[in-house]
XYZ file of C-alpha atoms in Angstrom:
484
model
C -17.526 -11.542 -38.537
C -18.885 -11.914 -34.986
C -16.244 -12.702 -32.345
C -18.149 -15.347 -30.360
C -15.087 -16.389 -28.368
C -14.498 -12.807 -27.221
C -18.091 -12.439 -26.046
C -17.963 -15.811 -24.268
C -14.713 -14.880 -22.491
C -16.079 -11.474 -21.485
C -19.343 -12.905 -20.144
C -17.485 -15.645 -18.241
C -15.049 -13.170 -16.693
C -17.781 -10.668 -15.796
C -20.046 -13.295 -14.181
C -20.584 -12.977 -10.396
C -19.066 -16.442 -9.854
C -15.781 -15.372 -11.468
C -15.825 -12.032 -9.652
C -16.258 -13.993 -6.428
C -13.138 -16.026 -7.222
C -11.143 -12.812 -7.727
C -12.407 -11.445 -4.412
C -11.548 -14.710 -2.656
C -7.950 -14.408 -3.877
C -7.789 -10.800 -2.676
C -9.144 -11.742 0.756
C -6.872 -14.765 1.040
C -3.710 -12.931 -0.028
C -4.175 -9.863 2.141
C -5.919 -11.257 5.226
C -6.362 -15.019 5.597
C -2.931 -16.428 4.760
C -1.197 -13.863 7.000
C -3.478 -14.225 10.016
C -4.102 -17.966 9.701
C -1.236 -19.448 7.681
C -1.972 -23.081 6.889
C -2.164 -25.676 4.134
C -5.787 -24.624 3.527
C -5.108 -20.914 2.998
C -2.120 -21.816 0.853
C -4.237 -23.914 -1.502
C -7.256 -21.586 -1.407
C -5.367 -18.920 -3.325
C -4.269 -21.438 -5.959
C -7.840 -22.679 -6.429
C -9.250 -19.179 -6.888
C -6.483 -18.145 -9.295
C -6.647 -21.297 -11.418
C -10.384 -20.697 -11.863
C -10.353 -17.092 -13.104
C -6.885 -16.802 -14.706
C -7.751 -18.906 -17.805
C -10.877 -16.784 -18.369
C -8.811 -13.590 -18.240
C -6.240 -15.111 -20.578
C -9.001 -16.215 -22.954
C -10.233 -12.633 -23.240
C -6.817 -11.543 -24.513
C -6.318 -14.577 -26.772
C -9.745 -14.036 -28.343
C -8.595 -10.594 -29.466
C -5.528 -11.822 -31.343
C -6.423 -15.297 -32.612
C -7.565 -15.267 -36.302
C -11.374 -15.205 -36.509
C -11.572 -17.627 -39.421
C -9.773 -20.343 -37.481
C -11.772 -23.616 -37.299
C -13.216 -24.428 -33.847
C -11.963 -21.058 -32.689
C -13.785 -20.845 -29.286
C -12.386 -24.236 -28.253
C -8.879 -23.269 -29.306
C -9.117 -19.973 -27.408
C -9.903 -21.689 -24.106
C -7.466 -24.542 -24.753
C -4.633 -22.069 -25.248
C -5.717 -20.114 -22.169
C -5.741 -23.239 -20.003
C -2.330 -24.242 -21.325
C -0.913 -20.751 -20.796
C -1.957 -20.903 -17.130
C -1.624 -24.575 -16.313
C 1.682 -25.538 -17.957
C 3.863 -22.900 -16.204
C 2.022 -23.560 -12.933
C 2.744 -27.289 -13.123
C 6.326 -26.998 -14.382
C 7.263 -24.368 -11.819
C 6.170 -26.613 -8.971
C 8.075 -29.717 -10.077
C 11.064 -28.470 -12.116
C 13.439 -25.940 -10.531
C 14.852 -24.530 -13.850
C 11.314 -23.548 -14.854
C 10.753 -21.818 -11.508
C 14.097 -19.991 -11.794
C 13.197 -18.816 -15.302
C 9.811 -17.474 -14.160
C 11.407 -15.671 -11.218
C 13.999 -14.077 -13.500
C 11.299 -12.992 -15.960
C 9.244 -11.448 -13.143
C 12.249 -9.570 -11.751
C 13.192 -8.263 -15.199
C 9.680 -7.127 -16.056
C 8.593 -5.636 -12.720
C 11.830 -4.983 -10.828
C 10.717 -6.722 -7.637
C 11.271 -10.088 -6.025
C 8.468 -12.595 -6.709
C 6.800 -14.792 -4.121
C 7.195 -18.010 -6.102
C 7.884 -21.118 -4.070
C 7.919 -24.588 -5.640
C 5.455 -26.895 -3.904
C 4.586 -30.195 -5.640
C 1.434 -30.497 -3.525
C 0.055 -27.487 -5.431
C -0.540 -29.884 -8.324
C -3.530 -31.148 -6.332
C -5.356 -27.947 -7.335
C -4.907 -28.477 -11.104
C -8.382 -30.082 -11.521
C -9.785 -26.574 -11.009
C -8.704 -25.906 -14.603
C -11.328 -28.444 -15.681
C -13.953 -26.506 -13.724
C -12.858 -23.328 -15.484
C -13.111 -25.134 -18.829
C -16.615 -26.353 -18.019
C -17.645 -22.893 -16.820
C -16.424 -21.392 -20.102
C -18.558 -23.811 -22.169
C -21.637 -23.278 -19.968
C -21.850 -19.560 -20.745
C -24.821 -18.567 -22.922
C -23.504 -16.310 -25.702
C -26.930 -15.326 -27.038
C -26.858 -11.698 -28.101
C -24.088 -9.445 -29.251
C -21.437 -7.171 -27.847
C -18.965 -7.352 -25.004
C -19.916 -6.116 -21.502
C -17.736 -3.147 -20.660
C -17.120 -4.290 -17.102
C -15.155 -7.251 -18.503
C -12.255 -4.946 -19.408
C -12.136 -3.525 -15.918
C -12.193 -7.030 -14.486
C -9.345 -8.009 -16.821
C -7.260 -5.200 -15.315
C -8.275 -6.223 -11.777
C -7.449 -9.884 -12.459
C -4.011 -8.862 -13.780
C -3.292 -6.669 -10.750
C -4.450 -9.383 -8.348
C -2.201 -11.907 -10.103
C 0.839 -9.618 -9.943
C 0.106 -8.720 -6.323
C -0.207 -12.389 -5.448
C 3.235 -13.049 -6.982
C 5.066 -10.273 -5.131
C 6.934 -11.437 -2.046
C 6.855 -9.288 1.099
C 10.233 -7.909 2.132
C 10.412 -7.890 5.922
C 13.980 -6.652 6.216
C 15.812 -7.612 9.425
C 13.432 -9.618 11.586
C 15.511 -12.069 13.647
C 18.629 -11.721 15.808
C 20.523 -14.549 17.468
C 23.940 -15.387 18.871
C 25.914 -18.129 17.120
C 29.485 -19.147 17.915
C 30.330 -15.755 19.359
C 28.788 -13.873 16.413
C 25.477 -12.084 15.976
C 23.352 -13.328 13.103
C 20.646 -11.096 11.580
C 18.142 -12.527 9.133
C 14.845 -11.743 7.473
C 11.521 -13.492 7.156
C 10.751 -16.618 5.162
C 11.313 -14.780 1.851
C 14.468 -12.886 2.780
C 16.129 -11.159 -0.176
C 19.526 -10.635 1.423
C 21.606 -12.246 4.087
C 21.855 -13.716 6.558
C 24.277 -11.136 7.973
C 27.047 -11.587 10.537
C 28.423 -9.055 13.015
C 31.441 -9.530 15.266
C 31.440 -6.048 16.869
C 28.105 -5.914 18.630
C 25.996 -4.979 15.603
C 27.964 -1.925 14.447
C 29.103 -3.499 11.164
C 27.665 -6.376 9.166
C 28.690 -8.627 6.313
C 26.450 -10.861 4.249
C 26.829 -14.649 4.466
C 24.401 -16.073 1.879
C 25.960 -19.543 2.067
C 24.529 -19.985 5.578
C 21.111 -20.337 3.926
C 18.453 -22.248 5.811
C 20.730 -22.833 8.807
C 19.443 -19.542 10.210
C 15.828 -19.691 9.045
C 13.750 -17.160 10.939
C 10.911 -18.699 12.970
C 7.556 -17.017 13.464
C 7.647 -15.005 16.651
C 5.816 -12.109 18.298
C 7.442 -8.728 18.646
C 9.488 -8.460 21.838
C 7.939 -6.588 24.743
C 10.924 -6.543 27.107
C 14.587 -7.500 27.225
C 16.221 -8.429 30.537
C 19.969 -7.802 30.693
C 21.591 -10.922 32.223
C 23.028 -10.566 35.721
C 21.695 -7.003 35.944
C 18.641 -5.105 37.162
C 18.364 -3.348 33.795
C 15.247 -4.123 31.738
C 14.303 -2.658 28.374
C 10.648 -2.198 27.439
C 9.530 -1.673 23.834
C 6.557 0.103 22.336
C 7.029 -0.493 18.606
C 7.267 2.679 16.576
C 6.882 4.885 19.657
C 9.608 4.518 22.276
C 12.196 2.343 23.979
C 12.234 2.571 27.774
C 14.868 1.475 30.287
C 14.433 0.494 33.906
C 17.518 0.250 36.111
C 15.641 -1.117 39.130
C 14.130 -4.310 37.745
C 11.027 -2.710 36.239
C 9.772 -0.539 39.096
C 10.464 2.794 37.360
C 10.982 3.579 33.689
C 12.669 6.297 31.644
C 12.492 6.835 27.892
C 15.789 5.910 26.266
C 14.995 6.741 22.647
C 11.979 7.802 20.630
C 12.122 6.243 17.135
C 8.784 7.844 16.212
C 7.860 8.794 12.689
C 8.056 5.235 11.372
C 4.673 5.658 9.649
C 5.969 8.536 7.508
C 9.408 6.994 6.901
C 7.809 3.754 5.726
C 5.570 5.715 3.339
C 8.569 7.650 2.005
C 10.560 4.434 1.533
C 7.612 2.918 -0.313
C 7.445 5.953 -2.607
C 11.203 5.904 -3.305
C 12.049 2.187 -3.289
C 8.755 0.355 -3.563
C 7.456 -2.102 -0.991
C 6.169 -1.334 2.456
C 7.073 -2.361 5.976
C 4.858 -5.434 6.128
C 5.780 -6.248 9.722
C 5.086 -2.752 10.988
C 7.411 -0.680 13.161
C 10.253 -2.238 15.126
C 11.696 -3.562 17.283
C 10.877 -6.919 15.712
C 13.507 -8.688 17.804
C 16.016 -7.719 20.498
C 19.370 -9.141 21.629
C 22.018 -8.311 24.221
C 25.643 -8.946 23.223
C 27.652 -9.701 26.412
C 30.997 -9.274 24.617
C 30.391 -5.597 23.844
C 27.501 -4.793 26.220
C 25.558 -3.590 23.163
C 21.786 -3.929 22.816
C 20.741 -4.651 19.222
C 17.193 -4.149 17.967
C 15.933 -5.582 14.664
C 14.067 -2.767 12.894
C 12.857 -4.481 9.729
C 13.611 -2.541 6.551
C 15.328 0.125 8.654
C 18.247 -2.164 9.551
C 19.154 -2.342 13.217
C 19.216 0.101 16.105
C 22.187 -0.354 18.451
C 22.711 0.955 21.961
C 26.421 0.871 22.617
C 27.968 0.087 25.967
C 28.456 3.806 26.690
C 24.714 4.527 26.244
C 24.706 5.946 22.691
C 22.036 4.891 20.187
C 23.040 4.378 16.550
C 21.071 3.424 13.447
C 23.126 0.869 11.515
C 22.529 -0.217 7.914
C 22.441 -3.965 7.252
C 22.860 -4.640 3.552
C 20.279 -2.567 1.726
C 18.155 -2.140 4.844
C 18.827 1.250 6.376
C 17.238 4.073 8.303
C 16.113 6.863 5.947
C 15.368 9.994 7.981
C 12.852 12.566 6.811
C 14.763 15.739 7.518
C 14.342 18.107 4.578
C 11.391 20.029 3.198
C 12.091 18.486 -0.205
C 11.712 14.934 1.142
C 8.429 15.765 2.860
C 7.183 17.529 -0.296
C 7.847 14.372 -2.307
C 5.990 12.310 0.274
C 3.015 14.698 0.363
C 2.504 15.264 -3.361
C -1.103 14.131 -3.247
C -1.878 16.094 -0.095
C -0.350 19.232 -1.654
C -2.656 18.857 -4.654
C -5.607 18.383 -2.308
C -4.590 21.529 -0.414
C -4.476 23.426 -3.718
C -7.916 22.087 -4.664
C -9.283 23.113 -1.263
C -7.808 26.600 -1.645
C -9.545 26.966 -5.023
C -12.863 25.700 -3.656
C -12.635 28.063 -0.669
C -11.697 30.960 -2.992
C -14.702 30.257 -5.202
C -16.967 29.894 -2.183
C -15.923 33.252 -0.737
C -16.638 35.025 -4.023
C -19.954 33.201 -4.501
C -21.346 35.051 -1.470
C -21.912 38.102 -3.647
C -22.852 36.149 -6.780
C -25.883 34.282 -5.440
C -26.136 32.186 -8.580
C -26.133 28.461 -9.318
C -22.361 28.489 -8.862
C -22.792 28.675 -5.080
C -24.446 25.261 -5.090
C -21.696 23.959 -7.337
C -19.095 25.156 -4.826
C -20.773 23.191 -2.053
C -21.047 20.073 -4.234
C -17.366 20.321 -5.162
C -16.500 20.744 -1.498
C -18.292 17.486 -0.674
C -16.412 15.726 -3.497
C -13.122 17.126 -2.168
C -13.864 15.817 1.327
C -14.685 12.350 0.007
C -11.444 12.246 -2.005
C -9.336 13.519 0.915
C -10.697 10.847 3.258
C -10.691 7.952 0.785
C -7.565 8.480 -1.369
C -4.928 9.134 1.369
C -2.199 9.515 -1.284
C 0.857 9.477 0.997
C 0.124 6.031 2.425
C -1.630 4.409 -0.534
C -0.017 1.092 -1.380
C -0.468 -1.961 -3.491
C -2.924 -1.555 -6.328
C -3.878 2.007 -5.302
C -0.414 3.563 -5.112
C -0.199 4.390 -8.830
C -3.621 6.058 -8.853
C -3.848 7.726 -5.432
C -2.812 11.194 -6.653
C -5.161 11.120 -9.663
C -8.373 11.994 -7.731
C -6.601 14.984 -6.158
C -5.568 16.214 -9.609
C -9.103 15.771 -10.939
C -10.631 17.787 -8.088
C -8.030 20.512 -8.631
C -8.823 20.705 -12.357
C -12.549 20.883 -11.592
C -12.070 23.645 -9.014
C -9.781 25.821 -11.155
C -12.301 27.096 -13.763
C -14.932 27.587 -11.054
C -12.486 29.663 -8.980
C -11.567 31.795 -12.004
C -15.216 32.397 -12.878
C -16.227 33.260 -9.330
C -13.149 35.442 -8.861
C -14.105 37.473 -11.915
C -17.711 37.898 -10.805
C -16.596 38.809 -7.297
C -14.237 41.467 -8.670
C -17.034 43.004 -10.730
C -19.260 43.307 -7.666
C -16.658 44.207 -5.029
C -13.117 44.883 -6.379
C -11.474 43.919 -3.085
C -13.381 40.638 -2.865
C -10.887 38.414 -4.796
C -8.026 39.534 -2.555
C -9.948 38.600 0.574
C -11.033 35.350 -1.041
C -7.416 34.522 -1.921
C -6.353 35.006 1.695
C -9.254 32.826 2.855
C -8.467 30.092 0.323
C -4.752 30.113 1.112
C -5.503 29.875 4.816
C -7.842 26.923 4.292
C -5.244 25.088 2.202
C -2.520 25.690 4.796
C -4.744 24.537 7.653
C -5.305 21.288 5.797
C -1.642 20.766 4.942
C 0.006 21.612 8.290
C -0.969 18.360 10.127
C 0.496 16.297 7.286
C 3.742 18.270 7.363
C 3.966 17.577 11.088
C 3.339 13.891 10.339
C 6.091 13.905 7.713
C 8.589 15.256 10.245
C 7.493 12.769 12.908
C 5.662 15.133 15.265
C 2.351 13.381 14.555
C 2.912 9.630 14.739
C 0.130 8.281 12.485
C -1.252 9.426 9.145
C -4.830 8.861 10.263
C -4.283 11.194 13.196
C -3.022 13.893 10.828
C -5.999 13.326 8.519
C -8.472 13.671 11.381
C -6.860 16.896 12.625
C -6.710 18.292 9.081
C -10.400 17.640 8.431
C -11.394 19.176 11.777
C -9.245 22.274 11.161
C -10.741 22.746 7.713
C -14.306 22.224 8.935
C -14.042 25.027 11.519
C -13.935 27.899 8.958
C -15.583 26.198 5.979
C -18.742 24.696 7.464
C -20.057 28.067 8.746
C -19.261 29.540 5.324
C -21.187 26.780 3.532
C -24.108 27.285 5.903
C -24.007 31.029 5.167
C -24.149 30.401 1.408
C -27.133 28.073 1.777
C -28.917 30.505 4.081
C -28.300 33.464 1.747
C -29.577 31.562 -1.281
C -32.687 30.471 0.628
C -33.348 34.079 1.592
C -32.976 35.130 -2.055
C -35.630 32.624 -3.111
C -37.981 33.855 -0.414
C -37.814 37.505 -1.595
C -40.952 38.271 -3.679
C-alpha cells in the first residue's frame, strides 16, 4: 500500500522553501542573534523553526502510523503540528512544563538547554498554520521518497538540538559588593554567582543571590587603572597582560596566557562546549583590601595577581584552567591530525615508489594527494565544533584507508624494481608526515597561538618536498607517453 503521507512529508521537507527556513535558523542562531540581539532576531528563529519542525516530525510519524488509518495524511500532519506546537506553547506560559522539558533535555543530552519562557513567543504560533497549508499544497504525483529528505531530517534535528543548547560563558563579570568580590557568568549562567573575601583566591557559590548580580553586556576590558597609583594594566586577550608603572608611557609583559586556542579545543573535546566569548580577560577588577588584580577568564576561572606580584590560576566552581602539559593530552587533542599525518605518510610512500612504476597508480597518487589536502584544510579536526565535531575525524580515517592499499601495492612494485626503494620511500613518507604534524604539536603546547597559523605552516612545509615530487611524476609519465 502506497505511503502517500510519507511522500508528502518528504517532498515538503526537501522543498527549497523548507530548506531556506532551516538555513535561516542556522544563520540566526550562529550569527544574527549574537551580533544584533533584539526582539526581531529572537522571534526570527521561532518563526523558522515552527515552519520546518512539523514537516520533519511528519516524516517520522508517517513511518510509524498505521497505513490503513482513515484520513491518514491529515492525521500525520495534525499529530506533527501538535507535537511541535503544544510543548512550545506550554513551555512559554507554564513553568512546570518548561522545567520538565529542561530536565528531559539534560537527561538525554547531558548539557544545559537554552530554554527561556517568553509568553510573547506565542505571537509566532500562526506559523504552524502556514506549515499546515504548505503541507497540503505539495503535489504528491508520482512515487517514491526523495533521498535528500532523510539527510534534511538529520540536519533539521541537529539544528533543533543546536538551537536548544545554551552557551556556557563561564566567569564573565567581576564586581565589588559590600566588601566582597562577586563573580558571575553570562545571561545563561550554569553556576554561581560566586563570592570571594580574600581577593579572588578562594570562592564559594551563592545561588540564592540570583538576578541581583545579573551580568550586563559589556566589551572586553582594554586597560585597568590602579586607583591612586601610576600602575596601569593593558590586556591583549589570549596573548599577554602588560603592566606600566609610569602611567602608560612604557610597558612590560607581566604574564603570557597564550595557548588559549588549544586549551579551549581540548576542553571542548573532554567536557563539551566551547569558549563562546573567546579568550580572556573578559573583565578585570582591583581589590583594594588585598591589592590583588583579578581577571575573569571565562571557562578557565579567574587569573589573580597577588599583592606580591605572583600570578595564580584559580578555579571558580567547575570553571578552571586546564593546562596542556603532557604528550598524552596533546595526542588526544590531535587525533584527527595524527590520522591525517598517517594518511600523508602513506600517500608520500606510494608516490615515491610510483616513480619507478610509471603506471596508472602514479595518477592515482596525485589524485589522492589532492583529496588529502582538501580534507586537511576543510575538516580541521582539533577545532571542529557544533554539528561537525562528531564527524571531523571521519574524513581523515577515510583518506587513510584509501591510501593504505595503494601504499602496499606501490611498495611491492617498488621493491621488485629496486629492492632499496621501499626503505627510501618509508623515510620520505615518515618525514612528510612529521613535517605536517610538528606545527600542530607546537600549537598544542602553546608555542603557536592559533590553529589556523599551524595549519598554514603545516601545508607550506608539506608542499616544499611534495610539490616537486608530484611535478616529477607528471613529467616522467608525459615523457613515457612521448617515447615511440
